[in-house]
Coordinates of N, CA and C in Angstrom, one line a residue:
X958 N -19.8 26.5 -14.7 CA -20.6 26.5 -15.9 C -20.5 27.8 -16.6
X959 N -20.5 28.9 -15.9 CA -20.3 30.2 -16.5 C -19.0 30.3 -17.2
X960 N -17.9 29.8 -16.6 CA -16.6 29.8 -17.3 C -16.6 29.0 -18.6
X961 N -17.3 27.9 -18.6 CA -17.4 27.1 -19.8 C -18.1 27.8 -20.9
X962 N -19.3 28.5 -20.6 CA -20.0 29.3 -21.5 C -19.2 30.4 -22.1
X963 N -18.4 31.0 -21.2 CA -17.5 32.1 -21.6 C -16.5 31.7 -22.6
X964 N -15.9 30.5 -22.3 CA -14.9 30.0 -23.2 C -15.4 29.6 -24.6
X965 N -16.7 29.1 -24.6 CA -17.3 28.8 -25.9 C -17.6 30.0 -26.7
X966 N -17.9 31.2 -26.0 CA -18.2 32.4 -26.8 C -16.9 33.0 -27.3
X967 N -15.8 32.8 -26.5 CA -14.5 33.4 -26.9 C -13.9 32.6 -28.1
X968 N -14.2 31.4 -28.3 CA -13.7 30.6 -29.4 C -14.3 31.1 -30.7
X969 N -13.4 31.4 -31.8 CA -14.0 31.8 -33.1 C -14.7 30.6 -33.7
X970 N -15.8 30.9 -34.4 CA -16.5 29.9 -35.1 C -16.4 30.2 -36.6
X971 N -16.2 29.1 -37.4 CA -15.9 29.3 -38.8 C -17.0 28.5 -39.6
X972 N -17.2 29.0 -40.8 CA -18.1 28.3 -41.8 C -17.4 28.2 -43.1
X973 N -17.7 27.2 -43.9 CA -17.2 27.1 -45.3 C -17.9 28.2 -46.1
X974 N -17.2 28.6 -47.1 CA -17.8 29.5 -48.1 C -19.0 28.8 -48.8
X975 N -20.1 29.6 -49.1 CA -21.2 28.9 -49.7 C -21.0 28.6 -51.1
X976 N -20.1 29.3 -51.8 CA -19.9 29.1 -53.2 C -18.4 29.3 -53.5
X977 N -18.0 28.8 -54.7 CA -16.7 29.0 -55.2 C -16.8 29.5 -56.6
X978 N -16.0 30.5 -57.0 CA -16.1 31.1 -58.3 C -15.4 30.1 -59.4
X979 N -16.1 30.0 -60.5 CA -15.6 29.2 -61.6 C -14.5 30.0 -62.3
X980 N -13.3 29.7 -62.1 CA -12.2 30.5 -62.7 C -12.2 30.5 -64.2
X981 N -12.6 29.4 -64.8 CA -12.7 29.4 -66.3 C -13.7 30.4 -66.8
X982 N -14.8 30.5 -66.1 CA -15.9 31.5 -66.6 C -15.3 32.9 -66.5
X983 N -14.6 33.2 -65.4 CA -14.0 34.6 -65.3 C -12.9 34.8 -66.4
X984 N -12.1 33.8 -66.6 CA -11.0 33.9 -67.6 C -11.6 34.2 -69.0
X985 N -12.7 33.7 -69.3 CA -13.3 33.8 -70.7 C -14.2 35.0 -70.8
X986 N -14.5 35.7 -69.7 CA -15.4 36.8 -69.7 C -14.7 38.0 -70.4
X987 N -15.5 39.0 -70.9 CA -15.0 40.2 -71.5 C -14.2 41.0 -70.5
X988 N -13.0 41.4 -70.9 CA -12.1 42.1 -69.9 C -12.6 43.6 -69.8
X989 N -13.1 43.9 -68.6 CA -13.5 45.3 -68.3 C -12.7 45.7 -67.1
X990 N -12.3 47.0 -67.1 CA -11.6 47.5 -66.0 C -12.4 47.3 -64.7
X991 N -11.8 46.7 -63.7 CA -12.6 46.4 -62.5 C -12.9 44.9 -62.3
X992 N -12.9 44.2 -63.4 CA -13.3 42.8 -63.3 C -12.3 41.9 -62.5
X993 N -11.0 42.3 -62.5 CA -10.0 41.6 -61.7 C -10.2 41.7 -60.2
X994 N -11.1 42.7 -59.8 CA -11.4 42.9 -58.4 C -12.0 41.6 -57.8
X995 N -12.7 40.8 -58.7 CA -13.4 39.6 -58.2 C -12.8 38.3 -58.7
X996 N -11.6 38.4 -59.3 CA -11.0 37.2 -59.8 C -10.4 36.2 -58.8
X997 N -10.3 36.6 -57.5 CA -9.9 35.8 -56.5 C -11.0 35.7 -55.4
X998 N -11.0 34.6 -54.7 CA -12.0 34.5 -53.6 C -11.3 33.9 -52.4
X999 N -12.0 34.1 -51.3 CA -11.4 33.6 -50.0 C -11.5 32.1 -49.9
X1000 N -10.3 31.5 -50.0 CA -10.3 30.0 -50.0 C -10.2 29.5 -48.5
X1001 N -9.9 30.3 -47.6 CA -9.9 29.9 -46.2 C -11.3 30.0 -45.6
X1002 N -11.5 29.5 -44.4 CA -12.8 29.6 -43.7 C -13.1 31.0 -43.3
X1003 N -14.3 31.3 -43.3 CA -14.8 32.7 -43.0 C -15.3 32.7 -41.5
X1004 N -14.7 33.6 -40.7 CA -15.1 33.6 -39.3 C -16.4 34.3 -39.1
X1005 N -17.3 33.7 -38.2 CA -18.6 34.3 -37.9 C -18.5 35.4 -36.9
X1006 N -17.5 35.4 -36.0 CA -17.5 36.2 -34.9 C -16.2 37.0 -34.8
X1007 N -15.7 37.6 -35.9 CA -14.5 38.3 -35.8 C -14.7 39.5 -34.9
X1008 N -13.6 40.0 -34.2 CA -13.7 41.1 -33.3 C -14.0 42.4 -34.0
X1009 N -14.7 43.3 -33.3 CA -15.0 44.6 -33.9 C -14.9 45.6 -32.8
X1010 N -14.1 46.6 -33.1 CA -13.8 47.6 -32.0 C -14.4 49.0 -32.4
X1011 N -15.2 49.0 -33.4 CA -15.8 50.3 -33.9 C -17.0 50.7 -33.0
X1012 N -16.9 51.9 -32.4 CA -17.9 52.4 -31.5 C -19.2 52.6 -32.2
X1013 N -19.2 52.7 -33.5 CA -20.4 53.0 -34.3 C -21.2 51.7 -34.7
X1014 N -20.7 50.6 -34.3 CA -21.4 49.3 -34.6 C -22.8 49.3 -34.0
X1015 N -23.8 49.0 -34.8 CA -25.2 48.9 -34.3 C -25.5 47.6 -33.7
X1016 N -25.9 47.6 -32.4 CA -26.2 46.3 -31.7 C -27.6 45.8 -32.0
X1017 N -27.7 44.5 -32.0 CA -29.0 43.8 -32.2 C -29.0 42.4 -31.6
X1018 N -30.1 41.8 -31.8 CA -30.2 40.4 -31.2 C -29.1 39.5 -31.8
X1019 N -28.5 38.8 -30.8 CA -27.4 37.9 -31.2 C -26.0 38.4 -30.9
X1020 N -25.9 39.7 -30.8 CA -24.6 40.2 -30.3 C -24.4 39.9 -28.8
X1021 N -23.1 39.8 -28.4 CA -22.8 39.5 -27.0 C -21.8 40.5 -26.5
X1022 N -22.1 41.1 -25.3 CA -21.3 42.1 -24.7 C -20.6 41.5 -23.5
X1023 N -19.3 41.8 -23.3 CA -18.6 41.5 -22.1 C -18.6 42.7 -21.2
X1024 N -19.2 42.6 -20.0 CA -19.3 43.7 -19.0 C -18.6 43.3 -17.7
X1025 N -17.7 44.2 -17.4 CA -16.9 44.0 -16.2 C -17.1 45.2 -15.2
X1026 N -17.4 44.9 -14.0 CA -17.6 46.0 -12.9 C -16.5 45.9 -12.0
X1027 N -15.9 47.1 -11.7 CA -14.8 47.2 -10.7 C -15.1 48.3 -9.7
X1028 N -15.0 48.0 -8.4 CA -15.3 49.0 -7.4 C -16.0 48.3 -6.3
X1029 N -17.1 49.0 -5.8 CA -18.0 48.4 -4.8 C -18.5 47.1 -5.1
X1030 N -18.8 46.9 -6.4 CA -19.3 45.6 -7.0 C -18.3 45.1 -8.0
X1031 N -17.8 43.9 -7.8 CA -16.8 43.3 -8.8 C -17.3 42.1 -9.4
X1032 N -17.5 42.1 -10.7 CA -17.8 40.8 -11.4 C -17.6 41.1 -12.9
X1033 N -17.5 40.0 -13.6 CA -17.4 40.0 -15.1 C -18.2 38.9 -15.7
X1034 N -18.9 39.2 -16.7 CA -19.7 38.2 -17.4 C -20.0 38.6 -18.8
X1035 N -20.6 37.7 -19.6 CA -20.9 38.0 -21.0 C -22.4 37.9 -21.1
X1036 N -23.0 38.9 -21.8 CA -24.5 39.0 -21.9 C -24.8 39.0 -23.4
X1037 N -25.7 38.1 -23.8 CA -26.1 38.1 -25.2 C -27.4 38.8 -25.3
X1038 N -27.5 39.7 -26.3 CA -28.8 40.5 -26.5 C -29.9 39.6 -26.8
X1039 N -31.0 39.7 -26.1 CA -32.1 38.8 -26.3 C -33.0 39.2 -27.5
X1040 N -34.0 38.5 -27.9 CA -34.9 38.8 -29.0 C -35.7 40.1 -28.7
X1041 N -35.8 40.4 -27.4 CA -36.5 41.6 -27.0 C -35.6 42.9 -27.2
X1042 N -34.3 42.6 -27.5 CA -33.4 43.7 -27.7 C -32.7 44.2 -26.4
X1043 N -32.7 43.4 -25.3 CA -32.2 43.8 -24.1 C -31.3 42.8 -23.4
X1044 N -30.6 43.3 -22.4 CA -29.8 42.4 -21.5 C -30.3 42.6 -20.1
X1045 N -30.0 41.6 -19.3 CA -30.5 41.7 -17.9 C -29.3 41.6 -16.9
X1046 N -29.0 42.7 -16.3 CA -27.8 42.7 -15.4 C -28.3 42.4 -14.0
X1047 N -27.6 41.6 -13.3 CA -28.0 41.3 -11.9 C -28.1 42.5 -11.0
X1048 N -29.2 42.6 -10.3 CA -29.4 43.7 -9.3 C -29.6 45.1 -10.0
X1049 N -29.5 45.1 -11.3 CA -29.7 46.4 -12.0 C -31.0 46.3 -12.9
X1050 N -31.2 45.2 -13.5 CA -32.4 44.9 -14.3 C -32.2 44.9 -15.8
X1051 N -33.3 45.1 -16.5 CA -33.3 45.0 -17.9 C -32.9 46.3 -18.5
X1052 N -31.9 46.2 -19.5 CA -31.5 47.4 -20.2 C -31.7 47.2 -21.7
X1053 N -32.5 48.0 -22.3 CA -32.7 47.9 -23.8 C -31.6 48.6 -24.6
X1054 N -30.9 47.8 -25.4 CA -29.8 48.4 -26.1 C -29.8 48.1 -27.6
X1055 N -30.7 47.2 -28.1 CA -30.8 46.9 -29.5 C -31.1 48.2 -30.3
X1056 N -30.4 48.3 -31.4 CA -30.6 49.5 -32.3 C -29.7 50.7 -31.9
X1057 N -29.0 50.6 -30.8 CA -28.1 51.6 -30.4 C -26.7 51.2 -30.8
X1058 N -25.8 52.3 -31.0 CA -24.4 52.0 -31.3 C -23.7 51.4 -30.1
X1059 N -22.6 50.8 -30.3 CA -21.8 50.2 -29.2 C -21.5 51.3 -28.2
X1060 N -21.1 52.5 -28.7 CA -20.7 53.6 -27.9 C -21.9 54.1 -27.0
X1061 N -23.1 54.3 -27.6 CA -24.3 54.7 -26.9 C -24.7 53.7 -25.8
X1062 N -24.6 52.4 -26.2 CA -25.0 51.3 -25.3 C -24.1 51.3 -24.1
X1063 N -22.8 51.5 -24.3 CA -21.8 51.6 -23.2 C -22.1 52.7 -22.3
X1064 N -22.4 53.9 -22.8 CA -22.8 55.0 -22.0 C -24.0 54.7 -21.1
X1065 N -25.0 54.1 -21.7 CA -26.2 53.7 -21.0 C -25.9 52.7 -19.8
X1066 N -25.1 51.7 -20.1 CA -24.7 50.8 -19.1 C -23.9 51.4 -18.0
X1067 N -23.0 52.3 -18.4 CA -22.2 53.1 -17.4 C -23.2 53.8 -16.4
X1068 N -24.2 54.5 -17.0 CA -25.1 55.3 -16.2 C -25.9 54.4 -15.3
X1069 N -26.4 53.3 -15.8 CA -27.2 52.4 -14.9 C -26.4 51.8 -13.8
X1070 N -25.1 51.5 -14.0 CA -24.2 51.0 -13.0 C -24.0 52.1 -11.9
X1071 N -23.8 53.3 -12.3 CA -23.5 54.4 -11.4 C -24.7 54.7 -10.5
X1072 N -25.9 54.5 -11.1 CA -27.2 54.6 -10.3 C -27.3 53.6 -9.2
X1073 N -26.8 52.4 -9.5 CA -27.0 51.2 -8.6 C -25.8 51.1 -7.6
X1074 N -24.6 51.4 -8.0 CA -23.4 51.1 -7.1 C -22.6 52.4 -7.1
X1075 N -22.2 52.8 -5.8 CA -21.3 53.9 -5.6 C -19.9 53.5 -5.9
X1076 N -19.2 54.3 -6.6 CA -17.7 54.1 -6.8 C -17.5 52.8 -7.6
X1077 N -18.3 52.5 -8.5 CA -18.1 51.3 -9.4 C -18.1 51.8 -10.9
X1078 N -17.0 51.3 -11.5 CA -16.9 51.6 -13.0 C -17.2 50.4 -13.8
X1079 N -17.9 50.6 -14.9 CA -18.3 49.5 -15.8 C -17.4 49.6 -17.1
X1080 N -16.9 48.5 -17.5 CA -16.1 48.4 -18.8 C -16.9 47.4 -19.7
X1081 N -17.2 47.9 -20.9 CA -18.0 47.2 -21.8 C -17.3 47.0 -23.1
X1082 N -17.3 45.8 -23.7 CA -16.7 45.5 -25.0 C -17.6 44.5 -25.7
X1083 N -17.4 44.5 -27.0 CA -18.2 43.6 -27.9 C -17.5 42.3 -28.0
X1084 N -18.1 41.2 -27.5 CA -17.5 39.9 -27.4 C -17.7 39.1 -28.7
X1085 N -19.0 39.1 -29.2 CA -19.3 38.3 -30.3 C -20.3 39.1 -31.2
X1086 N -20.2 38.9 -32.5 CA -21.1 39.6 -33.5 C -22.1 38.6 -34.1
X1087 N -23.3 39.1 -34.2 CA -24.4 38.3 -34.8 C -24.2 37.9 -36.2
X1088 N -25.0 37.0 -36.7 CA -25.1 36.6 -38.1 C -26.3 37.4 -38.7
X1089 N -26.2 37.7 -40.0 CA -27.2 38.3 -40.8 C -27.5 37.6 -42.1
X1090 N -28.7 37.7 -42.6 CA -29.0 37.1 -43.9 C -29.3 38.2 -44.9
X1091 N -28.6 38.2 -46.0 CA -28.8 39.2 -47.0 C -29.1 38.5 -48.4
X1092 N -29.8 39.2 -49.3 CA -30.0 38.7 -50.6 C -29.1 39.5 -51.6
X1093 N -28.5 38.7 -52.5 CA -27.6 39.3 -53.5 C -28.3 38.9 -54.9
X1094 N -28.6 39.9 -55.6 CA -29.4 39.7 -56.9 C -28.9 40.6 -58.0
X1095 N -29.5 40.4 -59.2 CA -29.1 41.2 -60.3 C -28.0 40.5 -61.1
X1096 N -27.1 41.3 -61.6 CA -26.0 40.7 -62.5 C -24.8 40.3 -61.7
X1097 N -24.9 39.2 -61.0 CA -23.8 38.6 -60.2 C -23.7 37.2 -60.6
X1098 N -22.5 36.6 -60.4 CA -22.3 35.2 -60.8 C -23.1 34.2 -60.0
X1099 N -23.3 34.5 -58.7 CA -24.0 33.5 -57.8 C -25.0 34.2 -57.0
X1100 N -26.2 34.6 -57.6 CA -27.2 35.3 -56.8 C -27.8 34.3 -55.8
X1101 N -28.3 34.9 -54.7 CA -28.9 34.1 -53.7 C -29.0 34.7 -52.3
X1102 N -29.3 34.0 -51.3 CA -29.4 34.5 -49.9 C -28.1 34.0 -49.2
X1103 N -27.4 34.9 -48.6 CA -26.1 34.5 -47.9 C -26.2 34.9 -46.4
X1104 N -25.5 34.0 -45.6 CA -25.4 34.3 -44.2 C -24.0 34.9 -44.0
X1105 N -24.0 36.1 -43.4 CA -22.7 36.8 -43.2 C -22.6 37.3 -41.8
X1106 N -21.4 37.8 -41.5 CA -21.2 38.4 -40.2 C -21.9 39.7 -40.2
X1107 N -22.4 40.2 -39.0 CA -23.0 41.5 -38.9 C -22.1 42.6 -39.1
X1108 N -20.8 42.4 -39.3 CA -19.9 43.4 -39.6 C -19.6 43.6 -41.1
X1109 N -20.3 42.9 -41.9 CA -20.0 42.9 -43.3 C -20.6 44.1 -44.1
X1110 N -20.0 44.4 -45.2 CA -20.6 45.4 -46.1 C -20.8 44.8 -47.4
X1111 N -21.4 45.6 -48.4 CA -21.8 45.1 -49.7 C -20.7 44.6 -50.5
X1112 N -19.5 45.2 -50.5 CA -18.4 44.7 -51.3 C -18.0 43.3 -50.8
X1113 N -17.9 43.1 -49.5 CA -17.5 41.8 -48.9 C -18.5 40.8 -49.3
X1114 N -19.8 41.1 -49.3 CA -20.8 40.2 -49.7 C -20.7 39.8 -51.2
X1115 N -20.4 40.8 -52.0 CA -20.3 40.5 -53.5 C -19.1 39.6 -53.8
X1116 N -18.0 39.7 -53.0 CA -16.8 38.9 -53.2 C -17.3 37.4 -53.0
X1117 N -18.0 37.2 -51.9 CA -18.5 35.8 -51.6 C -19.4 35.3 -52.6
X1118 N -20.2 36.2 -53.2 CA -21.2 35.7 -54.3 C -20.5 35.6 -55.6
X1119 N -19.2 35.8 -55.8 CA -18.6 35.6 -57.0 C -18.3 36.9 -57.8
X1120 N -18.9 38.0 -57.4 CA -18.7 39.2 -58.0 C -19.6 39.5 -59.2
X1121 N -19.3 40.6 -59.9 CA -20.2 41.1 -61.0 C -20.0 40.2 -62.2
X1122 N -21.0 39.8 -62.9 CA -20.9 39.0 -64.1 C -20.7 39.8 -65.3
X1123 N -20.7 39.2 -66.5 CA -20.3 39.9 -67.8 C -21.2 41.0 -68.1
X1124 N -22.5 41.0 -67.7 CA -23.5 42.0 -68.0 C -23.6 43.1 -66.9
X1125 N -22.9 42.8 -65.8 CA -23.1 43.7 -64.6 C -22.4 45.0 -64.6
X1126 N -22.8 45.9 -63.8 CA -22.2 47.2 -63.7 C -21.3 47.3 -62.5
X1127 N -20.1 47.9 -62.7 CA -19.2 48.2 -61.7 C -19.4 49.6 -61.1
X1128 N -20.3 50.4 -61.7 CA -20.5 51.8 -61.3 C -21.8 52.0 -60.6
X1129 N -22.7 51.0 -60.6 CA -24.0 51.1 -60.0 C -24.4 49.8 -59.3
X1130 N -24.0 49.7 -58.0 CA -24.4 48.6 -57.2 C -25.2 49.2 -56.0
X1131 N -26.5 48.8 -56.0 CA -27.4 49.4 -55.0 C -27.6 48.5 -53.8
X1132 N -27.5 49.2 -52.6 CA -27.9 48.5 -51.4 C -29.3 49.0 -51.0
X1133 N -30.2 48.1 -51.0 CA -31.6 48.4 -50.7 C -32.1 47.9 -49.3
X1134 N -32.8 48.8 -48.6 CA -33.3 48.4 -47.3 C -34.7 48.9 -47.2
X1135 N -35.6 48.0 -46.8 CA -37.0 48.4 -46.7 C -37.5 49.1 -48.0
X1136 N -37.1 48.5 -49.2 CA -37.6 48.9 -50.5 C -37.0 50.3 -50.9
X1137 N -36.0 50.8 -50.2 CA -35.4 52.0 -50.5 C -33.9 51.8 -50.7
X1138 N -33.3 52.5 -51.7 CA -31.9 52.5 -52.0 C -31.2 53.4 -51.0
X1139 N -30.4 52.8 -50.1 CA -29.7 53.7 -49.1 C -28.3 53.9 -49.4
X1140 N -27.7 53.2 -50.4 CA -26.3 53.4 -50.8 C -26.1 52.9 -52.2
X1141 N -25.4 53.7 -53.0 CA -25.0 53.2 -54.4 C -23.5 53.2 -54.4
X1142 N -22.9 52.0 -54.8 CA -21.5 51.8 -54.7 C -20.9 51.9 -56.1
X1143 N -19.9 52.7 -56.3 CA -19.1 52.8 -57.5 C -17.7 52.2 -57.3
X1144 N -17.4 51.0 -57.8 CA -16.2 50.3 -57.5 C -15.0 51.1 -58.1
X1145 N -15.2 51.9 -59.1 CA -14.1 52.7 -59.7 C -13.6 53.8 -58.7
X1146 N -14.5 54.2 -57.8 CA -14.1 55.2 -56.7 C -13.0 54.6 -55.9
X1147 N -13.0 53.3 -55.7 CA -12.0 52.6 -54.9 C -10.8 52.2 -55.7
X1148 N -11.0 51.8 -56.9 CA -9.8 51.3 -57.7 C -9.0 52.5 -58.3
X1149 N -9.7 53.6 -58.7 CA -9.0 54.7 -59.3 C -8.5 55.8 -58.3
X1150 N -9.5 56.1 -57.4 CA -9.2 57.3 -56.5 C -8.8 56.8 -55.1
X1151 N -8.9 55.5 -54.8 CA -8.6 55.1 -53.5 C -9.5 55.6 -52.5
X1152 N -10.7 55.8 -52.8 CA -11.7 56.4 -51.9 C -11.9 55.4 -50.7
X1153 N -11.6 55.9 -49.5 CA -11.6 55.1 -48.3 C -12.9 55.3 -47.5
X1154 N -13.9 55.9 -48.1 CA -15.1 56.1 -47.3 C -15.7 54.9 -46.8
X1155 N -16.3 54.9 -45.6 CA -16.8 53.7 -44.9 C -18.1 53.3 -45.5
X1156 N -18.1 52.0 -45.9 CA -19.4 51.5 -46.5 C -20.4 51.2 -45.4
X1157 N -21.6 51.2 -45.7 CA -22.7 51.0 -44.8 C -22.7 49.5 -44.4
X1158 N -22.8 49.2 -43.1 CA -22.9 47.9 -42.6 C -24.2 47.3 -43.0
X1159 N -24.2 46.0 -43.4 CA -25.4 45.3 -43.8 C -26.2 44.9 -42.6
X1160 N -27.6 44.8 -42.8 CA -28.5 44.3 -41.8 C -29.3 43.1 -42.5
X1161 N -29.8 42.3 -41.6 CA -30.7 41.2 -42.1 C -31.8 41.8 -42.9
X1162 N -32.1 41.1 -44.1 CA -33.1 41.6 -45.0 C -32.7 42.6 -46.0
X1163 N -31.4 43.0 -46.0 CA -30.9 43.9 -47.0 C -30.8 43.2 -48.4
X1164 N -31.0 44.0 -49.4 CA -30.8 43.5 -50.8 C -29.7 44.2 -51.5
X1165 N -28.7 43.5 -52.0 CA -27.7 44.0 -52.8 C -28.0 43.7 -54.3
X1166 N -28.2 44.8 -55.1 CA -28.6 44.6 -56.5 C -27.6 45.2 -57.4
X1167 N -27.1 44.4 -58.3 CA -26.1 44.9 -59.3 C -26.8 45.2 -60.6
X1168 N -26.8 46.4 -60.9 CA -27.5 46.8 -62.2 C -26.8 46.4 -63.4
X1169 N -27.4 46.5 -64.6 CA -26.8 46.1 -65.8 C -25.9 47.3 -66.3
X1170 N -24.7 46.9 -66.8 CA -23.8 48.0 -67.3 C -24.5 48.6 -68.6
X1171 N -24.3 49.9 -68.7 CA -24.9 50.7 -69.8 C -24.0 51.2 -70.9
X1172 N -22.8 51.7 -70.5 CA -21.9 52.4 -71.4 C -20.5 51.8 -71.3
X1173 N -20.1 50.9 -72.2 CA -18.8 50.3 -72.2 C -18.0 50.9 -73.4
X1174 N -16.8 51.4 -73.1 CA -16.0 52.0 -74.1 C -14.6 51.4 -74.1
X1175 N -14.1 51.0 -75.2 CA -12.8 50.3 -75.3 C -11.7 51.3 -75.8
X1176 N -10.6 51.2 -75.1 CA -9.4 52.1 -75.5 C -8.2 51.2 -75.8
X1177 N -7.6 51.4 -76.9 CA -6.4 50.6 -77.3 C -5.3 51.4 -77.9
X1178 N -4.2 50.8 -78.2 CA -3.1 51.6 -78.8 C -2.1 52.0 -77.7
X1179 N -1.5 53.2 -77.9 CA -0.4 53.7 -77.0 C -0.9 54.3 -75.8
X1180 N -1.6 53.6 -75.0 CA -2.1 54.1 -73.7 C -1.6 53.1 -72.6
X1181 N -1.5 53.6 -71.4 CA -1.0 52.8 -70.3 C -1.9 51.6 -69.9
X1182 N -3.2 51.9 -70.0 CA -4.2 50.9 -69.6 C -5.2 50.5 -70.7
X1183 N -4.7 49.8 -71.8 CA -5.6 49.5 -72.9 C -6.6 48.4 -72.5
X1184 N -7.9 48.8 -72.3 CA -8.9 47.8 -72.0 C -10.3 48.4 -72.2
X1185 N -11.3 47.8 -71.7 CA -12.7 48.4 -71.8 C -13.0 49.0 -70.5
X1186 N -13.7 50.1 -70.5 CA -14.1 50.8 -69.3 C -15.6 51.1 -69.3
X1187 N -16.2 51.1 -68.1 CA -17.6 51.4 -68.0 C -17.8 52.9 -67.6
X1188 N -18.5 53.6 -68.4 CA -18.8 55.0 -68.2 C -20.1 55.2 -67.5
X1189 N -20.2 56.2 -66.7 CA -21.6 56.6 -66.2 C -22.4 57.2 -67.2

């Protein structure tokens, strides 16, 4: 029975995209530098439980860890974090890990195992990633509530929602959490400067709000990129 449950967890689960972008609407929209960032959408299925090996990933209810003990005690099993934010290891007890990074949770589990078993090593990996619900609002093509992987960021969410509409800003996209703006995204940083800074991972209840564009300037003639640009 345990083997069957493990196989079910290991199999990737897929969902259809919630929406599809109307290509005609995009084609007729005013051409602004950055708009082609959202002219394509993911036509394949979107995995719910893609692997994540980042030690900074924040664990929460719904995530599943694979824990293997080698030494005095030998076993391997998969533990899903409960609503209380904990896992229950046999002969070790309840370990609260929700809200901790994968790295910190691994260290805690290592410490608990060493306290209980002499000469036993624990190996911890992230087996499955939870789902989250986020709201996308403001000047986007398809505002609404979306169910995403817990590994998603604001740009990935915007792509699924169809992207910024004709009135939206590419320079001011706010990620709000608990009624506070915790991150402001400027897409030009990525398109022009190749800024590879890590975007904040989304959490359930987050709001992605695309502000209205304020300053649009058009450039034409003998320039390499004749089009309209949004200025700060």
